[in-house]
Short mmCIF file of C-alpha atoms in Angstrom, two decimals:
data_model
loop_
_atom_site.label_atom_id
_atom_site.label_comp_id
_atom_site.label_asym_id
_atom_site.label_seq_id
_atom_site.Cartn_x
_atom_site.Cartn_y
_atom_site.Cartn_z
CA UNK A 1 7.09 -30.07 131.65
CA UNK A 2 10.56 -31.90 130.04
CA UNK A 3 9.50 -35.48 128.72
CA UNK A 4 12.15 -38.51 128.33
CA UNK A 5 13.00 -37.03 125.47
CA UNK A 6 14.54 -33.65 127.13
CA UNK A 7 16.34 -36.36 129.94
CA UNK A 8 18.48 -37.64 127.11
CA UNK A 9 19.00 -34.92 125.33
CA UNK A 10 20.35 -32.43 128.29
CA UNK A 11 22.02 -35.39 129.54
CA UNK A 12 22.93 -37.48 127.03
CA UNK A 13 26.47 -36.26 125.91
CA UNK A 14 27.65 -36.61 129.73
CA UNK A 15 26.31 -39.81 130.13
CA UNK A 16 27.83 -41.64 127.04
CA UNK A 17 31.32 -40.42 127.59
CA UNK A 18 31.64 -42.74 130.73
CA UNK A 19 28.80 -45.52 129.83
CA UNK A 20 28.38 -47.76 126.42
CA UNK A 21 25.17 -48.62 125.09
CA UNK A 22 23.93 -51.74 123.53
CA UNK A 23 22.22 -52.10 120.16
CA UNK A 24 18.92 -52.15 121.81
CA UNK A 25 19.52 -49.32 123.69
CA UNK A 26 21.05 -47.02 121.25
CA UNK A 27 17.95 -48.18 118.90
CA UNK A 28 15.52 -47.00 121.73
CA UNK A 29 17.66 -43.80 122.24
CA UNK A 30 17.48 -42.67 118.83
CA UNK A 31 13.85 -43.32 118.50
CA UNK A 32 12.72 -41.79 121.88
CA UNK A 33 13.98 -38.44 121.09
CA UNK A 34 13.09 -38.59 117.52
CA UNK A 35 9.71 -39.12 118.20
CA UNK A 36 7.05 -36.49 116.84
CA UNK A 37 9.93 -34.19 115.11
CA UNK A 38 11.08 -33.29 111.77
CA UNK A 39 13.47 -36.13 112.03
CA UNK A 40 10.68 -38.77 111.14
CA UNK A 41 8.74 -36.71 108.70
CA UNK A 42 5.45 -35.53 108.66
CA UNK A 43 2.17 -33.44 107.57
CA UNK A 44 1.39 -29.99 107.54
CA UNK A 45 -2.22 -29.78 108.20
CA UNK A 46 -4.43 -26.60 107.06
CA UNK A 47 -7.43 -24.96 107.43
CA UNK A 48 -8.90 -23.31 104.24
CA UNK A 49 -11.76 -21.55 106.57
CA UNK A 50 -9.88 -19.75 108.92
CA UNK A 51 -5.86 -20.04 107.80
CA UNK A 52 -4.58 -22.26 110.52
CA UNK A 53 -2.26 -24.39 109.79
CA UNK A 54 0.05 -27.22 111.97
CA UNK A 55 2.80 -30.17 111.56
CA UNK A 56 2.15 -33.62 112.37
CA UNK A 57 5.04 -35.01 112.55
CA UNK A 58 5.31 -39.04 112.74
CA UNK A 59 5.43 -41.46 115.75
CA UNK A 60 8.61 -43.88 116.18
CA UNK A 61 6.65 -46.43 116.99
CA UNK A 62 9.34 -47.90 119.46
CA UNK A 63 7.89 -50.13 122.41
CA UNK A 64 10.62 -47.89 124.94
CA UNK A 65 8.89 -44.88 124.13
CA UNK A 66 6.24 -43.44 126.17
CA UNK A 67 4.64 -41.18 123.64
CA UNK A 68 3.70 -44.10 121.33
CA UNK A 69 1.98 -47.57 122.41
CA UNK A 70 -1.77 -45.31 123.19
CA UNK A 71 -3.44 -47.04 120.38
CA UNK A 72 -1.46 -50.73 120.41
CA UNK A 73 -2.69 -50.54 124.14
CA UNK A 74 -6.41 -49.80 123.39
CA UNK A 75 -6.46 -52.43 120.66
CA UNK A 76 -4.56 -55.39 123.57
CA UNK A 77 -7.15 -54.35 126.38
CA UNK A 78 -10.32 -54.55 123.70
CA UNK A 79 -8.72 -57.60 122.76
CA UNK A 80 -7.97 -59.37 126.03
CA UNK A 81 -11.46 -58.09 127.44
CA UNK A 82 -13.01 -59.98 124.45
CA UNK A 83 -11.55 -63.20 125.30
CA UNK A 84 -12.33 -63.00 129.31
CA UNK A 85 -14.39 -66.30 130.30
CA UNK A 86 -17.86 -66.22 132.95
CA UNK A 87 -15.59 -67.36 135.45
CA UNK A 88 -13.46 -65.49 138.92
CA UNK A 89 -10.07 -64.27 138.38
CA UNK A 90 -7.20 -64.30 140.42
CA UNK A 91 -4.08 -61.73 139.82
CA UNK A 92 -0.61 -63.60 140.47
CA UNK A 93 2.77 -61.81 140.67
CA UNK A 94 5.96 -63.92 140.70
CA UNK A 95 8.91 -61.96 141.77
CA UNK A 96 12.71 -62.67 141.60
CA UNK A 97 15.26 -61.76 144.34
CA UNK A 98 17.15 -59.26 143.69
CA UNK A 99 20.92 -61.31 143.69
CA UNK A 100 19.87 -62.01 140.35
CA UNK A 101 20.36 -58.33 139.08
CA UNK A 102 23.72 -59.47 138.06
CA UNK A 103 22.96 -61.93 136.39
CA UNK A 104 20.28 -60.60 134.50
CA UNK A 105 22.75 -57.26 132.85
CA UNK A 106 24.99 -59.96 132.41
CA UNK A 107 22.41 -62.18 129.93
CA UNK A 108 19.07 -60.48 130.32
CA UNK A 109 17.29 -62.37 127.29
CA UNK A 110 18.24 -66.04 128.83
CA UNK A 111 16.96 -65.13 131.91
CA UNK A 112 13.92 -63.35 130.85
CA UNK A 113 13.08 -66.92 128.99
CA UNK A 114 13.84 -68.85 132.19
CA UNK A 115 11.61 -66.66 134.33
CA UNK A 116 8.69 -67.33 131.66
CA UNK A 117 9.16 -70.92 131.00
CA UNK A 118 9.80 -71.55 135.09
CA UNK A 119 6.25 -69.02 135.68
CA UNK A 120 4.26 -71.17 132.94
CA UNK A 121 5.69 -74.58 133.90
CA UNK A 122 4.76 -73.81 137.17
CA UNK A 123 0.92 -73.31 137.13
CA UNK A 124 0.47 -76.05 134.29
CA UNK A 125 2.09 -78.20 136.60
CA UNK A 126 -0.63 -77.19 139.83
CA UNK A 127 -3.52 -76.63 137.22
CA UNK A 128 -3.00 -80.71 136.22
CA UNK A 129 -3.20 -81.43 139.45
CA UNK A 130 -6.55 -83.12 140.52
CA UNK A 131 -5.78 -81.77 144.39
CA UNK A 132 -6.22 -77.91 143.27
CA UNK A 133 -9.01 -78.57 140.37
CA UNK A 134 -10.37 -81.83 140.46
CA UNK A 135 -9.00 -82.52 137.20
CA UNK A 136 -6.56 -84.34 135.36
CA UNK A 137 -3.90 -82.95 132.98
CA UNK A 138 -6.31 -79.68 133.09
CA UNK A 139 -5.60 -77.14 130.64
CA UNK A 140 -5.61 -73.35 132.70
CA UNK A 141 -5.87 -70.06 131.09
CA UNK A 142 -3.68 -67.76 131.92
CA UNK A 143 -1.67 -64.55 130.68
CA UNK A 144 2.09 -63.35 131.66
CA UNK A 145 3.24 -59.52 131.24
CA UNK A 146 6.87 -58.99 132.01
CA UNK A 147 7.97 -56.30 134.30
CA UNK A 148 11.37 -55.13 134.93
CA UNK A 149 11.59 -51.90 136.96
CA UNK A 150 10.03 -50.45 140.68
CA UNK A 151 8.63 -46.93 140.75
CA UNK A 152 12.17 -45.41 141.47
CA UNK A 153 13.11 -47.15 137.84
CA UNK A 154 15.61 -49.57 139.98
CA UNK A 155 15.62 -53.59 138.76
CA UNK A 156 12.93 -55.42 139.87
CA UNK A 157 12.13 -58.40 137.88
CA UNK A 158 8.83 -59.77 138.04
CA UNK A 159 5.91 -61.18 135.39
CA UNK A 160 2.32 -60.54 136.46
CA UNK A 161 -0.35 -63.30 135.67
CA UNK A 162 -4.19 -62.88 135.27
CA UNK A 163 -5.49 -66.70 135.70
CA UNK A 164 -9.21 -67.81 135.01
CA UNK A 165 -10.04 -70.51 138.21
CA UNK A 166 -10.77 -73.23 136.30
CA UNK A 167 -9.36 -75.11 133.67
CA UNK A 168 -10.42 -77.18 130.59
CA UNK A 169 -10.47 -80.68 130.98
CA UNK A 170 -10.00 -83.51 128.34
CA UNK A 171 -13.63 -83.97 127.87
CA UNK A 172 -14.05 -80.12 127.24
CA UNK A 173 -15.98 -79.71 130.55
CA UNK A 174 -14.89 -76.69 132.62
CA UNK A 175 -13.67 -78.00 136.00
CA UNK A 176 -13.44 -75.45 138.82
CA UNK A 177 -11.11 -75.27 141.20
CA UNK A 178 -11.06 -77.86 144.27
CA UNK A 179 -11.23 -75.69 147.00
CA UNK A 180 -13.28 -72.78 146.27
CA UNK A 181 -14.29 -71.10 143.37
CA UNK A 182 -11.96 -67.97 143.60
CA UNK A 183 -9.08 -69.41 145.01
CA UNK A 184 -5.94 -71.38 142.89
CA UNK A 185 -3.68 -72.53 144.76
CA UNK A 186 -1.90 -71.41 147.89
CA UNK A 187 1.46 -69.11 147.28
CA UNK A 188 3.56 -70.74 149.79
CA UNK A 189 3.68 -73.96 147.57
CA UNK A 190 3.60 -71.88 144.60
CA UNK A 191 6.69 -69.98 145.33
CA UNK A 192 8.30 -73.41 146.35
CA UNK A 193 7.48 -74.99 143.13
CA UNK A 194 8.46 -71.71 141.19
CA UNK A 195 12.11 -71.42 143.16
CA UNK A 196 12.75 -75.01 142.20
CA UNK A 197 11.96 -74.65 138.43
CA UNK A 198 14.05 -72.13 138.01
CA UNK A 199 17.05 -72.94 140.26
CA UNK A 200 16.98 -76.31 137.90
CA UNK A 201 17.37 -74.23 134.88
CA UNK A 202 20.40 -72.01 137.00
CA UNK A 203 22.19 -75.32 137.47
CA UNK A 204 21.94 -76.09 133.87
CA UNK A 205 23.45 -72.25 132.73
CA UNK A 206 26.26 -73.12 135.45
CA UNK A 207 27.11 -76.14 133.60
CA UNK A 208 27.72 -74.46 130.33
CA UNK A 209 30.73 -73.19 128.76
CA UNK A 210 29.30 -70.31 127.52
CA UNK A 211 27.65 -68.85 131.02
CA UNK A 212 28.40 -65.15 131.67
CA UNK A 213 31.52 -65.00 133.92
CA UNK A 214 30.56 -61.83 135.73
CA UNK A 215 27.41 -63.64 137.06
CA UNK A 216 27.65 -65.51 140.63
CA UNK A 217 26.66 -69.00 139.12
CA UNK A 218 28.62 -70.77 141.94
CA UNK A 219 27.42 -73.31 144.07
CA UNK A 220 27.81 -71.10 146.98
CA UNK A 221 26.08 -68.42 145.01
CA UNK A 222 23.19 -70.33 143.87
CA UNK A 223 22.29 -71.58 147.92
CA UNK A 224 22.74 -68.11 148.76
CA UNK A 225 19.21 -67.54 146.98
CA UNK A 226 17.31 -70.58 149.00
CA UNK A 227 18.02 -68.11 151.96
CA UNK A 228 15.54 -65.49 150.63
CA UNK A 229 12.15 -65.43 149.67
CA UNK A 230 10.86 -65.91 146.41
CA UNK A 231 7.51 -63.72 146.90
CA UNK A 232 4.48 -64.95 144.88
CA UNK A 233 1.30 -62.28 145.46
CA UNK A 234 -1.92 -64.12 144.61
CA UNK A 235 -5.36 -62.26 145.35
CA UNK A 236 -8.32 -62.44 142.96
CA UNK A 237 -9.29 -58.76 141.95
CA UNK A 238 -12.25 -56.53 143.41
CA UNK A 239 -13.12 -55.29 140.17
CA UNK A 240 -12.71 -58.73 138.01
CA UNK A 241 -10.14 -59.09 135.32
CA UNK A 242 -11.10 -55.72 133.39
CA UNK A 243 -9.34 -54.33 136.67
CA UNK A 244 -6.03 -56.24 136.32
CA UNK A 245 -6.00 -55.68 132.15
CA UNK A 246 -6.47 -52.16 132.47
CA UNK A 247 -3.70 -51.78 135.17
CA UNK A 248 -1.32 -54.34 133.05
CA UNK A 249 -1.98 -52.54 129.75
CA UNK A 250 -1.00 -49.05 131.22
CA UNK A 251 2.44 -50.83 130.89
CA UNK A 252 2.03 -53.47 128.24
CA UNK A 253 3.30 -50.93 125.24
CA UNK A 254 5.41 -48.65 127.19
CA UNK A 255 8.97 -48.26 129.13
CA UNK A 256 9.35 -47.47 132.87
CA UNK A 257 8.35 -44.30 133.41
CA UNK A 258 5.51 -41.84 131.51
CA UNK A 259 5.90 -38.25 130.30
CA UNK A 260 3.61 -37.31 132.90
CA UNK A 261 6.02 -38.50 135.85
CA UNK A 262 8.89 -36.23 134.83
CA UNK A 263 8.56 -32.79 136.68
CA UNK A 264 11.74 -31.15 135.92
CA UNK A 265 15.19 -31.85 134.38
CA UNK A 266 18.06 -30.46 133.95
CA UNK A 267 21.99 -31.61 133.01
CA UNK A 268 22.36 -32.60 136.82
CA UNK A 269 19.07 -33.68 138.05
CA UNK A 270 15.34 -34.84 137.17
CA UNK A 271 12.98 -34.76 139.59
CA UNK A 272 9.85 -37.24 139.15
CA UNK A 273 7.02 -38.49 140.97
CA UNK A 274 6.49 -41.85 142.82
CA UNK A 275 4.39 -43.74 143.94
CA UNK A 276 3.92 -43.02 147.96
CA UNK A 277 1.14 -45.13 149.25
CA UNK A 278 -1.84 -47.56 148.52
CA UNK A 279 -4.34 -45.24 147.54
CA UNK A 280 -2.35 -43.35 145.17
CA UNK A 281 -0.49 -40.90 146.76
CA UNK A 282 2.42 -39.77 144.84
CA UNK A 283 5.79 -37.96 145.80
CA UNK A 284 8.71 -36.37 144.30
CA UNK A 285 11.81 -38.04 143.81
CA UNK A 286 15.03 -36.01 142.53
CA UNK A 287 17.75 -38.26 140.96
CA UNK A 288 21.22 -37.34 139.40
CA UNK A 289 20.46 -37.20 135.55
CA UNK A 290 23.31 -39.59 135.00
CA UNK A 291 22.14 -42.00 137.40
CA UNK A 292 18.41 -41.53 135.62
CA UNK A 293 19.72 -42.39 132.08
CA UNK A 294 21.31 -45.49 133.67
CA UNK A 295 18.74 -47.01 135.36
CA UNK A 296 16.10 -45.90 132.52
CA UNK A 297 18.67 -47.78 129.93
CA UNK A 298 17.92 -51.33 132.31
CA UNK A 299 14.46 -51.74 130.70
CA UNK A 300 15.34 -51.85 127.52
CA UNK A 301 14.71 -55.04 126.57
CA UNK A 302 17.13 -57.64 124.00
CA UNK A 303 15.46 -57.32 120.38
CA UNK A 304 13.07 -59.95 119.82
CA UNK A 305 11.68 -60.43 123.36
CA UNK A 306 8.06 -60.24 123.72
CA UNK A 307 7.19 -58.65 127.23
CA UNK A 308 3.10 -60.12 126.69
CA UNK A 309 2.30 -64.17 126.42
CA UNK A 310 -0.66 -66.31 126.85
CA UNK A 311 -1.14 -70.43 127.57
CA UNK A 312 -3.16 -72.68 127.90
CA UNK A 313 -6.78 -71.93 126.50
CA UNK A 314 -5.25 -68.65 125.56
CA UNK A 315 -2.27 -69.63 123.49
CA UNK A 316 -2.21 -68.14 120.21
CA UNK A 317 -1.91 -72.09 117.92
CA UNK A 318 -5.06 -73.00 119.55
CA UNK A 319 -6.78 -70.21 121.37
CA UNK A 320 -9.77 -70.43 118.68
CA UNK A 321 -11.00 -73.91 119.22
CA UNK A 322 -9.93 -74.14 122.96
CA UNK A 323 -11.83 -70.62 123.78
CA UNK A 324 -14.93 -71.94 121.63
CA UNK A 325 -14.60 -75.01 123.75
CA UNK A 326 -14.44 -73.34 127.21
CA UNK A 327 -17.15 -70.78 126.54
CA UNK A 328 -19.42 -73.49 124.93
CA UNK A 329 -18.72 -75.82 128.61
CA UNK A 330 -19.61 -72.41 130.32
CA UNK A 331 -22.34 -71.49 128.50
CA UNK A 332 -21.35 -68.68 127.65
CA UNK A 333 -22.23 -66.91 124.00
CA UNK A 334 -18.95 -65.78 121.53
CA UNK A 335 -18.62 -62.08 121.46
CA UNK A 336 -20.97 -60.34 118.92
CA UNK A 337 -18.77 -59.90 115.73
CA UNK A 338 -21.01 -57.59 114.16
CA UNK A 339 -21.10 -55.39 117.54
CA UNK A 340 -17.13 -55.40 118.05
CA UNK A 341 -16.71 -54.70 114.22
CA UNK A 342 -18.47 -51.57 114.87
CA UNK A 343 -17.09 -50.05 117.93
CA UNK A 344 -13.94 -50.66 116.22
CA UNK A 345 -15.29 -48.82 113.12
CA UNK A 346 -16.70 -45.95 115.43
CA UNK A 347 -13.16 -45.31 117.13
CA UNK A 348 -11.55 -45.32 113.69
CA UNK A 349 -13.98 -42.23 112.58
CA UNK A 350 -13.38 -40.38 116.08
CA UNK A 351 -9.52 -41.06 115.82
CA UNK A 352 -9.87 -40.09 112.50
CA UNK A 353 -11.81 -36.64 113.14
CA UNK A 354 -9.89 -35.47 116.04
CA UNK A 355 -6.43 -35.57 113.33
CA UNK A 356 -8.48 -33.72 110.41
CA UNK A 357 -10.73 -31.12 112.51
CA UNK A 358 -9.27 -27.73 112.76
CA UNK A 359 -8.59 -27.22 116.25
CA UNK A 360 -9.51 -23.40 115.72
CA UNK A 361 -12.97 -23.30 114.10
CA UNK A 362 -13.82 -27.23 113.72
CA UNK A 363 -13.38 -27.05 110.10
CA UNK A 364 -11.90 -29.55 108.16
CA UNK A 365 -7.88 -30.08 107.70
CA UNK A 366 -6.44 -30.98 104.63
CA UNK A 367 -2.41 -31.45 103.54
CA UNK A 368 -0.85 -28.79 102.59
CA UNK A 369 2.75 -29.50 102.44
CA UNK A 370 4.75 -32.97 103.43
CA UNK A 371 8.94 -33.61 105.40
CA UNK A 372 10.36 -36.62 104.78
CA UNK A 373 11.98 -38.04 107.27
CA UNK A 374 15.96 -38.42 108.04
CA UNK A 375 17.04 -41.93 106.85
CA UNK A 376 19.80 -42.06 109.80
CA UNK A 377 18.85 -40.41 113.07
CA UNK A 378 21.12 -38.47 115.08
CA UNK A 379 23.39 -40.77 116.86
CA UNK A 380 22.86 -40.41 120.98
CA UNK A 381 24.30 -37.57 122.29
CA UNK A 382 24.05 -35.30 119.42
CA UNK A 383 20.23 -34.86 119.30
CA UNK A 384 20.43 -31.18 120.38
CA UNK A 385 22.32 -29.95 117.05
CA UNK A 386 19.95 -32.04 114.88
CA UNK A 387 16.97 -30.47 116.93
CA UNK A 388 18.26 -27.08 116.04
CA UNK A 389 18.92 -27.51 112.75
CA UNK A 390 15.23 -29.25 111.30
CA UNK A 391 15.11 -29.40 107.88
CA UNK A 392 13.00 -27.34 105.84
CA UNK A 393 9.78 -28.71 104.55
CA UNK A 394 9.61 -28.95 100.07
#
């Protein structure tokens, strides 16, 4: 089956003679279908046993591409799974309305900052509050993973939460939450509190000189969103928190759409698989290829925007002392450093066999020849020539 690679090379050419790319995107272009070729270099890898021999040619290592990330993902989830506290979870989605689209192609790093700090002010702001956890000036625990796309790759900005119940307090007892001890804090004033916050920071960008003119930052624009929704999902989790960090890290080190989606492709249309249901029934979706390029290219995030971030206990300039602190209110023994040093050591040697076995006879692989990789890649939309043309190994 064609991968995202294939899209944007048989439709690449057509695409960029009526559409510009940003740095970003060009960057993630070039690196998505240069992926595992000659372009990046590689190993040849033999067998002296039985004669069989195979490149291995090198990973971009972009965060758009959805052949790399596999490992980056495994080490997050081992990571985040490490750090989970004896305590009920509760899995929180805060979602945009969709009027903001505009604004977001417009300036998408300002207002992927103002959806984060809006998000995190908001549940500091009800995990201080002695009414939802019987505490004051509580500090929560919480994680935020950025989306940007829905299953048919259209904009759809939302961050996903995974929240202990429960926060710190001052005294470095762990308070629970007020009412019960899976539930937070009710979504109705959530999204209230949330729509606020960041209609605050809207009034600010509409008050500076610099503000995007193609973005509807009127005041008539800006009441137009009170009239919808601003849809907070809150629901704690039937399988705990592993269940929301797997799910999250599926997506956590890749772009909108897998590989595995793509069922065929062609220089007018690629036809993929959505989501159809609850309980994982999937369909097939056929889209121009133009129109597929363009809406891929939207989740391509500005350079130097991280999609993952943690606060509170979690945060990253205290998350050592706070975490000892919570486990140690909670009773709750560290992680077993000798024990996580060797599964860590054990995937190593099974990552590490799997690349030098012979695939053949199970013999061992060795290097028998080495491509350096291009210094300049192909620029987008001439990928197919450079495909054709690999150069030769030394």
């Amino acid at each position: 089956m064609p991968g995202l690679a294939e899209v944007l090379r048989l439709g690449g050419a057509a695409y960029l003679r009526t559409h510009h790319l940003s740095t970003p995107q060009a960057r993630a272009w070039r690196a998505i279908c240069a992926c595992r070729t000659p372009l990046l270099g590689g190993q040849q890898m033999a067998c002296a046993a039985c004669g069989h021999h195979h490149w291995h040619y090198h990973s971009c290592r972009n965060r758009h591409c959805p052949q790399c990330g596999a490992r980056a993902k495994d080490a997050w989830l081992r990571g985040r799974l490490a750090e989970v506290l004896d305590v009920p979870y509760v899995h929180l989605v805060f979602t945009l309305p969709h009027e903001l689209n505009t604004l977001y192609r417009a300036s998408p790093k300002w207002l992927i900052e103002a959806l984060f700090a809006s998000v995190a002010a908001t549940l500091k702001d009800f995990a201080a509050s002695p009414r939802w956890m019987g505490a004051e000036a509580g500090q929560a625990a919480f994680s935020l993973v950025l989306h940007t796309w829905s299953q048919d790759l259209n904009q759809h900005l939302h961050l996903h939460a995974v929240m202990a119940c429960g926060v710190l307090d001052a005294q470095g007892l762990w308070q629970v939450p007020a009412r019960r001890p899976d539930f937070l804090f009710p979504v109705r004033a959530l999204s209230r509190v949330f729509r606020a916050r960041f209609m605050a920071t809207l009034r600010q960008l509409a008050q500076d000189r610099d503000a995007p003119d193609d973005a509807n930052l009127s005041a008539t624009g800006r009441k137009a969103l009170y009239r919808h929704d601003w849809v907070v999902y809150a629901k704690a989790p039937l399988g705990g928190p592993a269940q929301v960090l797997a799910y999250l890290s599926r997506y956590s080190h890749r772009t909108a759409i897998g590989n595995e989606r793509i069922q065929a492709a062609n220089t007018n249309e690629v036809v993929f698989t959505v989501r159809a249901d609850d309980h994982g029934g999937k369909r097939r979706m056929q889209m121009p290829t133009d129109e597929f390029i363009r809406r891929l290219l939207l989740h391509v995030l500005p350079a130097g925007v991280k999609r993952i971030r943690h606060y509170g206990v979690l945060a990253n300039g205290c998350k050592k002392t706070q975490l000892a602190r919570a486990r140690e209110a909670l009773h709750q023994p560290a992680p077993n450093a000798r024990a996580c040093e060797s599964a860590e050591t054990f995937m190593a040697r099974v990552a590490h066999i799997e690349v030098h076995t012979c695939p053949r006879c199970q013999g061992p692989l060795h290097v028998a020849a080495s491509l350096s990789g291009q210094r300049h890649l192909p620029a987008p939309g001439h990928e197919a020539a450079a495909k054709a043309q690999p150069r030769a190994p030394p």
